[in-house]
PDB file of N, CA and C in Angstrom:
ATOM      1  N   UNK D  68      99.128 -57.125  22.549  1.00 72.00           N
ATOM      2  CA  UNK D  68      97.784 -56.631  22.757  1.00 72.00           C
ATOM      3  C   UNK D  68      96.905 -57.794  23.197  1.00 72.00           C
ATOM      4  N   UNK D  69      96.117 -57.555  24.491  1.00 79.00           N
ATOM      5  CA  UNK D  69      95.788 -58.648  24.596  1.00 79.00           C
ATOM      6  C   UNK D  69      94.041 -58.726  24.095  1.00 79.00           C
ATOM      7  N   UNK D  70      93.791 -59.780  23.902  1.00 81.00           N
ATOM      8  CA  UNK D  70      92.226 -60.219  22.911  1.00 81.00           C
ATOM      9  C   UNK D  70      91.266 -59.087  23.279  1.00 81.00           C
ATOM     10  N   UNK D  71      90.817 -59.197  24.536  1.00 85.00           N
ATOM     11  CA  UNK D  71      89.922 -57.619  24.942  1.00 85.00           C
ATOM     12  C   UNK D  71      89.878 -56.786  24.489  1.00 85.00           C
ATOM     13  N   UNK D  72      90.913 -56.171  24.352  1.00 86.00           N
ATOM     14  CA  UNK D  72      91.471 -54.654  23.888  1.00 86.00           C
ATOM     15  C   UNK D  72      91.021 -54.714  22.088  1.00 86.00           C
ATOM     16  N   UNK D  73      91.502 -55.973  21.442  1.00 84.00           N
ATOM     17  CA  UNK D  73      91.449 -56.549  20.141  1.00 84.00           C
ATOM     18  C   UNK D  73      89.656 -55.365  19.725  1.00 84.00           C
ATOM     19  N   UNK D  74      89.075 -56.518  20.584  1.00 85.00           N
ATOM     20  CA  UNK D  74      87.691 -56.377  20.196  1.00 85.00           C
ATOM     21  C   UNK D  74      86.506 -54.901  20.633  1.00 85.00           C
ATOM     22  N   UNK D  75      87.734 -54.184  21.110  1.00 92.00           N
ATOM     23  CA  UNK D  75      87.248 -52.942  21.986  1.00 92.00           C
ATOM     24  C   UNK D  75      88.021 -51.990  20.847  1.00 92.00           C
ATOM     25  N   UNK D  76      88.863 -52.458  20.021  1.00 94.00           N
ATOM     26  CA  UNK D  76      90.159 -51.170  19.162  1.00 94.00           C
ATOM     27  C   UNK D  76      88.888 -51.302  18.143  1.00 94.00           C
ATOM     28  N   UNK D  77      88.726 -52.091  16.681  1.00 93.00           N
ATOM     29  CA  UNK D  77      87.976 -52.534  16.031  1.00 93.00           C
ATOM     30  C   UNK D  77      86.073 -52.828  16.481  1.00 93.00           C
ATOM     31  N   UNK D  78      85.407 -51.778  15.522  1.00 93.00           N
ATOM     32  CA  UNK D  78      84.110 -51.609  15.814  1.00 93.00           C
ATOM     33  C   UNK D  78      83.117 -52.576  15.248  1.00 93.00           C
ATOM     34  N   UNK D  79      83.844 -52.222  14.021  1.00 91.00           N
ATOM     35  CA  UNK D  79      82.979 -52.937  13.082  1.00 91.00           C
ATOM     36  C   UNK D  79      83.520 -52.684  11.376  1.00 91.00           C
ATOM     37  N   UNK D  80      82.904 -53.165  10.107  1.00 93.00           N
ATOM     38  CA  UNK D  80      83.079 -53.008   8.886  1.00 93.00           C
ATOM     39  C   UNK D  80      82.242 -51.421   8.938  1.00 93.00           C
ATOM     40  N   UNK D  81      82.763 -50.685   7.986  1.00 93.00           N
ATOM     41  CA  UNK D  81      82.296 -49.346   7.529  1.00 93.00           C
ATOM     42  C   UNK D  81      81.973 -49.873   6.107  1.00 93.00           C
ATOM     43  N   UNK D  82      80.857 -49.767   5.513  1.00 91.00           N
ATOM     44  CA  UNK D  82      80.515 -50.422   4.371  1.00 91.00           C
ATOM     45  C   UNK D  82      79.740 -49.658   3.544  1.00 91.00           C
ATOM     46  N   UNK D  83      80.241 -48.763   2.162  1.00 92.00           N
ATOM     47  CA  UNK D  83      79.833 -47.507   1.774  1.00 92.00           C
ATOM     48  C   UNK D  83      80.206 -47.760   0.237  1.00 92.00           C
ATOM     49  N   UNK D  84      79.902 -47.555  -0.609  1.00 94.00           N
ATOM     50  CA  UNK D  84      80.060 -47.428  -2.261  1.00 94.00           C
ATOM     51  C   UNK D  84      81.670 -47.271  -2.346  1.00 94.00           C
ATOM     52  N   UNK D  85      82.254 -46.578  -1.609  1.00 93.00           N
ATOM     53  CA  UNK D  85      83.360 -45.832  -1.571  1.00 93.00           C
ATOM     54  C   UNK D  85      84.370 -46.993  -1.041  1.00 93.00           C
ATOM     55  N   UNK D  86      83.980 -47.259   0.274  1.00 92.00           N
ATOM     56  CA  UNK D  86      84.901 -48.054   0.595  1.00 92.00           C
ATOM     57  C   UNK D  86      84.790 -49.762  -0.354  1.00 92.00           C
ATOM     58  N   UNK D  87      83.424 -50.057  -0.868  1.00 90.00           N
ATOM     59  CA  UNK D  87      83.575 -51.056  -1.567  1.00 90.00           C
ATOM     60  C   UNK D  87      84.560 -50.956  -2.544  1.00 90.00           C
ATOM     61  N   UNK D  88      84.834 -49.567  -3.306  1.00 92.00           N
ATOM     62  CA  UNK D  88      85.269 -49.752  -4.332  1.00 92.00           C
ATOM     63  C   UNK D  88      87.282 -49.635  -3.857  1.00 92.00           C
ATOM     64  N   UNK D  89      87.359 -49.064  -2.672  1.00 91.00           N
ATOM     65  CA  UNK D  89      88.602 -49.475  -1.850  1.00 91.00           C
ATOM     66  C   UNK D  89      88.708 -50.547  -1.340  1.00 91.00           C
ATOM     67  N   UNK D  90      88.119 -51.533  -1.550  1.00 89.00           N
ATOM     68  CA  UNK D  90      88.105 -52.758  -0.756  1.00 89.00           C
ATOM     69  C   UNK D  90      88.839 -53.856  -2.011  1.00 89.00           C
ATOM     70  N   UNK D  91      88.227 -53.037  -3.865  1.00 88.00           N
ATOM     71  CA  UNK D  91      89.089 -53.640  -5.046  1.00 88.00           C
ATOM     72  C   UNK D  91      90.123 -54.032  -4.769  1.00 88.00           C
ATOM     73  N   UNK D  92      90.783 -52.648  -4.468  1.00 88.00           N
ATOM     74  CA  UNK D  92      92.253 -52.338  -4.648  1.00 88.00           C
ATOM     75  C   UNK D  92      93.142 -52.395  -2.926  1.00 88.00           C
ATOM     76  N   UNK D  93      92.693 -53.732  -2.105  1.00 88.00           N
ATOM     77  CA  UNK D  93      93.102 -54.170  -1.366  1.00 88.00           C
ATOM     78  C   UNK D  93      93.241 -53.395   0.029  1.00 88.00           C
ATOM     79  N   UNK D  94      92.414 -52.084   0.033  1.00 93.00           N
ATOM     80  CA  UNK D  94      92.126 -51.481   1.357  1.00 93.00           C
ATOM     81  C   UNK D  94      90.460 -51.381   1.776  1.00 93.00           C
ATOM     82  N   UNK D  95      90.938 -51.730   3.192  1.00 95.00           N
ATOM     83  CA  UNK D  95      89.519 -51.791   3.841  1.00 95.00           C
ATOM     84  C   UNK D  95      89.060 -50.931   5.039  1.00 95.00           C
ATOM     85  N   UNK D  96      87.964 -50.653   4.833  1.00 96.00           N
ATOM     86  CA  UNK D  96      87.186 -49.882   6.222  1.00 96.00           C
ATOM     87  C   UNK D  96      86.756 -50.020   7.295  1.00 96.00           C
ATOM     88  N   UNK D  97      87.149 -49.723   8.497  1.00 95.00           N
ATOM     89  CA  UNK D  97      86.467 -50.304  10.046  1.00 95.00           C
ATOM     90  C   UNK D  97      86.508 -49.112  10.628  1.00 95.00           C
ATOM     91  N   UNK D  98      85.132 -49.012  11.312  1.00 95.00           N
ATOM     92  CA  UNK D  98      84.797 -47.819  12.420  1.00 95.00           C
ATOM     93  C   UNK D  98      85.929 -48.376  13.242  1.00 95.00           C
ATOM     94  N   UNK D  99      86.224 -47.595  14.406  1.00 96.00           N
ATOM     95  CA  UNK D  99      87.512 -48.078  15.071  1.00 96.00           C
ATOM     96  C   UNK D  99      86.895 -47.472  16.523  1.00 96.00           C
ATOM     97  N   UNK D 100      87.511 -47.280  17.784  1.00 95.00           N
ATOM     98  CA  UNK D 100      87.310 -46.867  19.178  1.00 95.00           C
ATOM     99  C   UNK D 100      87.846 -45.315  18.840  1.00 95.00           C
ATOM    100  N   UNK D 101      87.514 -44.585  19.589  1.00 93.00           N
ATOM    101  CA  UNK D 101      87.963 -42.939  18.829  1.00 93.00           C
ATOM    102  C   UNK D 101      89.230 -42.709  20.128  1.00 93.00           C
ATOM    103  N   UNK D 102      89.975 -43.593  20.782  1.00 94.00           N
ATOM    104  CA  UNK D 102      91.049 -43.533  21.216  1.00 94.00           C
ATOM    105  C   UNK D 102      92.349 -44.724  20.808  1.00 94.00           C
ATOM    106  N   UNK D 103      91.671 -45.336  19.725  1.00 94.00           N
ATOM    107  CA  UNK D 103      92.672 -46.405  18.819  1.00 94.00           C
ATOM    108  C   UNK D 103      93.686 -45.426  18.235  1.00 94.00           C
ATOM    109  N   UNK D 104      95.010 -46.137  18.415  1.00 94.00           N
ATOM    110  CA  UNK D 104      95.813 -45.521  17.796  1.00 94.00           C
ATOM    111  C   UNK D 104      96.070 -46.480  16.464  1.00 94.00           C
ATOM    112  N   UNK D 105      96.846 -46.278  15.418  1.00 96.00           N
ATOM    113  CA  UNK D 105      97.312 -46.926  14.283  1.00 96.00           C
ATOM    114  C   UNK D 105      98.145 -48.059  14.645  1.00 96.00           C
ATOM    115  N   UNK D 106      98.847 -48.615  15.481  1.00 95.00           N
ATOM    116  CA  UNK D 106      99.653 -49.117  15.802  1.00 95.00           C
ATOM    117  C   UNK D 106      98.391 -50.737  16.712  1.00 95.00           C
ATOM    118  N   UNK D 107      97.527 -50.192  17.283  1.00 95.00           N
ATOM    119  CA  UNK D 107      96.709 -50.875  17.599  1.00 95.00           C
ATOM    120  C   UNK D 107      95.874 -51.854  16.721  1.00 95.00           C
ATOM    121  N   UNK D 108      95.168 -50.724  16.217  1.00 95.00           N
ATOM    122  CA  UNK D 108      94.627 -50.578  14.410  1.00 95.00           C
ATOM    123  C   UNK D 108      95.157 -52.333  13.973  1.00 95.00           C
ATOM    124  N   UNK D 109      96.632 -52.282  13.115  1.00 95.00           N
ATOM    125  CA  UNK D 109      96.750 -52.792  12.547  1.00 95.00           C
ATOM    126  C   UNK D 109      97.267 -54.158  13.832  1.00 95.00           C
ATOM    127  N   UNK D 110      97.387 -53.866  14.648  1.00 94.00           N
ATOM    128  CA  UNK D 110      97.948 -55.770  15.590  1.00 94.00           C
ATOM    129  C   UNK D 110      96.263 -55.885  15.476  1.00 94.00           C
ATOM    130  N   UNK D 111      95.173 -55.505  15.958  1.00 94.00           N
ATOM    131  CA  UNK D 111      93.938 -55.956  15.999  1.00 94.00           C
ATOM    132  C   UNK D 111      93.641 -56.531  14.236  1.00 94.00           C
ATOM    133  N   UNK D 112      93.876 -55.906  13.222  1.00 93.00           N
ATOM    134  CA  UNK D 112      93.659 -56.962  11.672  1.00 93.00           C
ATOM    135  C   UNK D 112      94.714 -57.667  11.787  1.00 93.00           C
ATOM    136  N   UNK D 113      95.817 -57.566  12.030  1.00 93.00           N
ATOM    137  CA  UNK D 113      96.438 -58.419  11.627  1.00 93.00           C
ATOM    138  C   UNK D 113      96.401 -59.674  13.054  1.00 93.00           C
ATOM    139  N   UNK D 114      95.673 -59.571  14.057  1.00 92.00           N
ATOM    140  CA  UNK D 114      95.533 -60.538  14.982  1.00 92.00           C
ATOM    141  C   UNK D 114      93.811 -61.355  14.590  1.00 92.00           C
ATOM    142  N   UNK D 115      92.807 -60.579  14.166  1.00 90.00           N
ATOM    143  CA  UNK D 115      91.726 -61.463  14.133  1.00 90.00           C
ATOM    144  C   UNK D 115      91.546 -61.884  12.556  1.00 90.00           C
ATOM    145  N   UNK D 116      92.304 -61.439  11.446  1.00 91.00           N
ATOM    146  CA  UNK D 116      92.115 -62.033  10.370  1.00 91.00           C
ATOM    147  C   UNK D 116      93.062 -63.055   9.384  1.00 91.00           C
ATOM    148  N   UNK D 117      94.634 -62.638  10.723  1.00 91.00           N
ATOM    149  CA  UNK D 117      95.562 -63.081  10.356  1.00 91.00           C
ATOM    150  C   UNK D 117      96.413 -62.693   8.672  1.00 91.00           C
ATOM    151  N   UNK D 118      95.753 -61.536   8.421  1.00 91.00           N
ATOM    152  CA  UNK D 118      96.628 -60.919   7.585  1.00 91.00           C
ATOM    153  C   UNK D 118      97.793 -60.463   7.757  1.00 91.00           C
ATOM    154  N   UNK D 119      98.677 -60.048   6.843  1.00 94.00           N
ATOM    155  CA  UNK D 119      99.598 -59.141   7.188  1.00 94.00           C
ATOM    156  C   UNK D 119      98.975 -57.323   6.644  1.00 94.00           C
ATOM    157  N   UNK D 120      99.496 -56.587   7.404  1.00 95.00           N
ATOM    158  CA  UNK D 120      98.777 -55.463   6.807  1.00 95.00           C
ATOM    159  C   UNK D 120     100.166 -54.532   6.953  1.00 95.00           C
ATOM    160  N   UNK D 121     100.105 -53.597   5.512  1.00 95.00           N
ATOM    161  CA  UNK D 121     101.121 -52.528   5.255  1.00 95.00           C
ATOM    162  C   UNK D 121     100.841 -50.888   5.917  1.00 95.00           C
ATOM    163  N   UNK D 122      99.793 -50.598   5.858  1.00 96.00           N
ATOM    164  CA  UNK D 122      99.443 -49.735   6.323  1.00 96.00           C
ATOM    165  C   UNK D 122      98.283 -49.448   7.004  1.00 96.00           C
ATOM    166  N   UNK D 123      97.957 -48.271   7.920  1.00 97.00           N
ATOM    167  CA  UNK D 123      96.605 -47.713   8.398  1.00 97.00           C
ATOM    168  C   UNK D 123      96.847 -45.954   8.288  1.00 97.00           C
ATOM    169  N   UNK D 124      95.332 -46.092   7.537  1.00 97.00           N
ATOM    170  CA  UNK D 124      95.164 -44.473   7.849  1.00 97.00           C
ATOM    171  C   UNK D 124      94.190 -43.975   8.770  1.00 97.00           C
ATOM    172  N   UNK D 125      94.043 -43.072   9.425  1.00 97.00           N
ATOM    173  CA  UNK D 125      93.061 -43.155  10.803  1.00 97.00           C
ATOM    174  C   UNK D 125      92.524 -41.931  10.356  1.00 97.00           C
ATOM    175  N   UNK D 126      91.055 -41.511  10.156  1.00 97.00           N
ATOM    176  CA  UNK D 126      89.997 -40.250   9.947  1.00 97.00           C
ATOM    177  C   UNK D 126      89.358 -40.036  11.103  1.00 97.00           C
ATOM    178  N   UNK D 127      89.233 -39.067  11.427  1.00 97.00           N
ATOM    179  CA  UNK D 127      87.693 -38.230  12.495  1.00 97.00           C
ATOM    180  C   UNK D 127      87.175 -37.950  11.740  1.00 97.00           C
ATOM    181  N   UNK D 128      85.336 -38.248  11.744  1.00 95.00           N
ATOM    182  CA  UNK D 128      84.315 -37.666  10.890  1.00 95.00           C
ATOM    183  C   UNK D 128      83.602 -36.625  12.130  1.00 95.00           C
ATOM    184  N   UNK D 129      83.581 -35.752  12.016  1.00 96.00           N
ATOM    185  CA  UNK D 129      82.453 -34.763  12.350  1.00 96.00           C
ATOM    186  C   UNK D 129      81.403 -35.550  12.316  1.00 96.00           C
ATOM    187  N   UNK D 130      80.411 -35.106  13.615  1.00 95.00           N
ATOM    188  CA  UNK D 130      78.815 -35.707  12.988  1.00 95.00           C
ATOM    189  C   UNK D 130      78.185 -34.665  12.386  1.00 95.00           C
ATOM    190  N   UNK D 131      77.215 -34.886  11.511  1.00 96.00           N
ATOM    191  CA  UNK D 131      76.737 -33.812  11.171  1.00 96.00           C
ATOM    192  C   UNK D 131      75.349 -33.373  12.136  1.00 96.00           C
ATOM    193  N   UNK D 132      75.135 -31.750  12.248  1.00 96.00           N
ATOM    194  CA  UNK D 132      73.688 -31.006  12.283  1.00 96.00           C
ATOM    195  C   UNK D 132      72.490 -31.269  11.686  1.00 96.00           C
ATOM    196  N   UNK D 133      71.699 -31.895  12.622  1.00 95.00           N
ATOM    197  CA  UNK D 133      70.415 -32.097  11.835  1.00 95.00           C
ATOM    198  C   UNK D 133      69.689 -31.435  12.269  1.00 95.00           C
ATOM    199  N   UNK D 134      68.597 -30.734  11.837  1.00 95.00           N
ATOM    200  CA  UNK D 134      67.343 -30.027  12.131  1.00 95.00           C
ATOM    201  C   UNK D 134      66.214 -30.608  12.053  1.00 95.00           C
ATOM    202  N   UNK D 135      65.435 -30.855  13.413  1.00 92.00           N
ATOM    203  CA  UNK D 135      63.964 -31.456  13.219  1.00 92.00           C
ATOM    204  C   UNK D 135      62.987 -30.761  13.717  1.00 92.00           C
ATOM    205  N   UNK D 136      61.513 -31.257  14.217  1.00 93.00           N
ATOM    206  CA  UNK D 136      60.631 -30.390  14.733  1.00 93.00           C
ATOM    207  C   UNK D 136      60.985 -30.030  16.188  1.00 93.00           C
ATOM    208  N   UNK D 137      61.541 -30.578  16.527  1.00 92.00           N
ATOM    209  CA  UNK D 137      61.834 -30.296  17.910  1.00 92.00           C
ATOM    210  C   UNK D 137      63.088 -29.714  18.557  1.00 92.00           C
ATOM    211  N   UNK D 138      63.816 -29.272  16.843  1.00 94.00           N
ATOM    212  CA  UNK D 138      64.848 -28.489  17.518  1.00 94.00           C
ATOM    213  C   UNK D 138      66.023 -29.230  16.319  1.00 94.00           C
ATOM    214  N   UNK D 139      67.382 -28.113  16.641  1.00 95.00           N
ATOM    215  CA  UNK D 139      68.567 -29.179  16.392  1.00 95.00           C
ATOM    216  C   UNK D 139      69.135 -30.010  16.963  1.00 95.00           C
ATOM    217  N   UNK D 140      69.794 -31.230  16.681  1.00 94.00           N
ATOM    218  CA  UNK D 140      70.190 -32.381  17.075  1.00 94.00           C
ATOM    219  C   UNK D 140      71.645 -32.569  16.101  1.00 94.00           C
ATOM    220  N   UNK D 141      72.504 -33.261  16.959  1.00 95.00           N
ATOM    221  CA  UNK D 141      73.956 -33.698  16.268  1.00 95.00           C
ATOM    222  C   UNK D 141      73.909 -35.294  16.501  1.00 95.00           C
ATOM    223  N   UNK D 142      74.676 -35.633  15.483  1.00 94.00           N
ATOM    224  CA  UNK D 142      74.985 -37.180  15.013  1.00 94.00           C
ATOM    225  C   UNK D 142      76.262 -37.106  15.718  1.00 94.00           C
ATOM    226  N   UNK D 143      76.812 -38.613  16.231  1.00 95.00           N
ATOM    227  CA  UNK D 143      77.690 -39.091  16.459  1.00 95.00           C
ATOM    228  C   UNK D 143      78.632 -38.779  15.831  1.00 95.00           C
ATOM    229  N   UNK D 144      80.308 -38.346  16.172  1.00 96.00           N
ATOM    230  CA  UNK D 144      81.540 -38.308  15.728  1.00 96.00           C
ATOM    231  C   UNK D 144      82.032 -39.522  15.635  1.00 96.00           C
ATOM    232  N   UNK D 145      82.420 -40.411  14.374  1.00 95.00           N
ATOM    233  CA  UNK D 145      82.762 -41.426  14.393  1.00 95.00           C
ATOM    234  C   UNK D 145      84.442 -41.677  13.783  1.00 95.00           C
ATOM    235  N   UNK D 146      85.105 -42.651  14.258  1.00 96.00           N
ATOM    236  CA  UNK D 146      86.605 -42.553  13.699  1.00 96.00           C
ATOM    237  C   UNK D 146      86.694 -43.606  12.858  1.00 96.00           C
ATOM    238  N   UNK D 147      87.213 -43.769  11.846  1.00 96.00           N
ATOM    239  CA  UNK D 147      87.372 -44.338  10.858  1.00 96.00           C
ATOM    240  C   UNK D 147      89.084 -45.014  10.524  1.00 96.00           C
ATOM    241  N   UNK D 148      89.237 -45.876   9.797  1.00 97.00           N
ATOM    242  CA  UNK D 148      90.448 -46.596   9.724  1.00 97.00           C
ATOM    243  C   UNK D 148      90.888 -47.224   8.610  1.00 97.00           C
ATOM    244  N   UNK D 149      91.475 -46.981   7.582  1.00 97.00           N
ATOM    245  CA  UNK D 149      91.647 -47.080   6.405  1.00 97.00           C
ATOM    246  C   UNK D 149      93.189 -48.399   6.510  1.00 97.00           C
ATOM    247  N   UNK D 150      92.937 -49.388   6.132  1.00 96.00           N
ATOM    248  CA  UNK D 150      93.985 -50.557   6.659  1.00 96.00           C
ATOM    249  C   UNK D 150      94.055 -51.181   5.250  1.00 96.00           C
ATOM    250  N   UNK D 151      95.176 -50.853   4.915  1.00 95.00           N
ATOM    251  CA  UNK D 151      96.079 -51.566   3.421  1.00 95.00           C
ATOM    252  C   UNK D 151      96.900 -52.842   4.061  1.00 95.00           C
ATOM    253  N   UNK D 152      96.186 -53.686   2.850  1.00 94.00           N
ATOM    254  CA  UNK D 152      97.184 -54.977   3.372  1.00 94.00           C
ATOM    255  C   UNK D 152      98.091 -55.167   2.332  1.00 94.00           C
ATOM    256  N   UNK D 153      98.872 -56.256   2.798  1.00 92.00           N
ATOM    257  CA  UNK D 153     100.013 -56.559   1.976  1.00 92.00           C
ATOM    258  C   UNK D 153      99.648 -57.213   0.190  1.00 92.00           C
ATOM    259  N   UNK D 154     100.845 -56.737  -0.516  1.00 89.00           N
ATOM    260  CA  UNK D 154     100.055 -57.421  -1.722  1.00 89.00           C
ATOM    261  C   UNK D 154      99.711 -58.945  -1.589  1.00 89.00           C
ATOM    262  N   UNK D 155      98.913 -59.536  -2.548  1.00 86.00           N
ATOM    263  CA  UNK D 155      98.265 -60.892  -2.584  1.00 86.00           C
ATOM    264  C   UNK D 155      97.098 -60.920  -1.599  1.00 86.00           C
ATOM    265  N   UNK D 156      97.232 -59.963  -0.192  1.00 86.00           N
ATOM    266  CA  UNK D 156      96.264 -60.381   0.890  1.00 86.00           C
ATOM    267  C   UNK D 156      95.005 -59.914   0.780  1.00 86.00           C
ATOM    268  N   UNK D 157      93.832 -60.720   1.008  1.00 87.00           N
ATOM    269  CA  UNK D 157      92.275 -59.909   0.596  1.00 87.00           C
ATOM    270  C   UNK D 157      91.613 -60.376   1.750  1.00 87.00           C
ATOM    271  N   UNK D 158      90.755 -59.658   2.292  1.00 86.00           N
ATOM    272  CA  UNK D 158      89.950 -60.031   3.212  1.00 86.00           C
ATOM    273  C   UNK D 158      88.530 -60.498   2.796  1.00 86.00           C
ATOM    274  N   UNK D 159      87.883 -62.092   2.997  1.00 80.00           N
ATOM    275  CA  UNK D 159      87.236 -62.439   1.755  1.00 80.00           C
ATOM    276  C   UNK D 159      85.605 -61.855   2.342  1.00 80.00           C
ATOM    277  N   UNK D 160      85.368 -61.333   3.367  1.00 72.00           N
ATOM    278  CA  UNK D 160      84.536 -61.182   3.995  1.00 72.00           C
ATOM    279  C   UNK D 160      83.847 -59.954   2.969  1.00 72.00           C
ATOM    280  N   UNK D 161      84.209 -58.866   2.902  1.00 66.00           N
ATOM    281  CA  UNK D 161      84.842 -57.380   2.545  1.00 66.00           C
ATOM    282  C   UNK D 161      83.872 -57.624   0.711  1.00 66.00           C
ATOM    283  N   UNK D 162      84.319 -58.550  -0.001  1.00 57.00           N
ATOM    284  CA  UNK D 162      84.032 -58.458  -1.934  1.00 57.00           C
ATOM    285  C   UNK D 162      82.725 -58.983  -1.334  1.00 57.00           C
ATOM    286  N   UNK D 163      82.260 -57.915  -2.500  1.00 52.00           N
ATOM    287  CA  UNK D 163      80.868 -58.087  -3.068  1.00 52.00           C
ATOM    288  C   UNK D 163      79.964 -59.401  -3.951  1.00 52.00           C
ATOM    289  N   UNK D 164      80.910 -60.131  -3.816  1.00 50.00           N
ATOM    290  CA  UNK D 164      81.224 -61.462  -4.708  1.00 50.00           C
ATOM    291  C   UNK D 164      80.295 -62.388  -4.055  1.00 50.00           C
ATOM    292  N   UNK D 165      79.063 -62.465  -3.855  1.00 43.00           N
ATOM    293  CA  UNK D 165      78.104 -63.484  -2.783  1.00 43.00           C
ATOM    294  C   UNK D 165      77.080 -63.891  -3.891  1.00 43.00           C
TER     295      UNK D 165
END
């Protein structure tokens, strides 16, 4: 995979109560490109953080319906990426520990 692609698969940290408290127990959250496959997924962590990683799970979120004065409006569909690393490995960025 070459570096481009790296930084185009991987969006950003998804950073939520939820995923903090998955982030304990050595899995972490990244919005992802909504044509990333899993296989991508994990060469992009395991290429910019130099982890090893065991698994990825990949989500579609629906955006949700909002209603305002000017009518209804929809939120962005965003894809999500659930990436288990190997035991011992932590990503130190990720703990709440600052």
């Amino acid at each position: 995979m070459n570096q481009e692609r790296v930084f185009k698969v991987l969006l950003g940290p998804h950073m939520t109560e939820k995923a903090a408290v998955a982030a304990e127990n050595g899995q972490y959250v990244f919005k992802v490109a909504s044509d990333a496959t899993k296989t991508e997924v994990k060469k992009a962590v395991e290429a910019l953080f130099e982890k090893k990683v065991k698994s990825v799970q990949v989500v579609n979120i629906k955006g949700k319906v909002k209603r305002s004065a000017r009518g209804e409006g929809r939120r962005n569909d965003i894809r999500k990426a659930y990436v288990t690393l190997a035991a011992g490995e932590t990503l130190e960025d990720f703990t709440g520990n600052e």
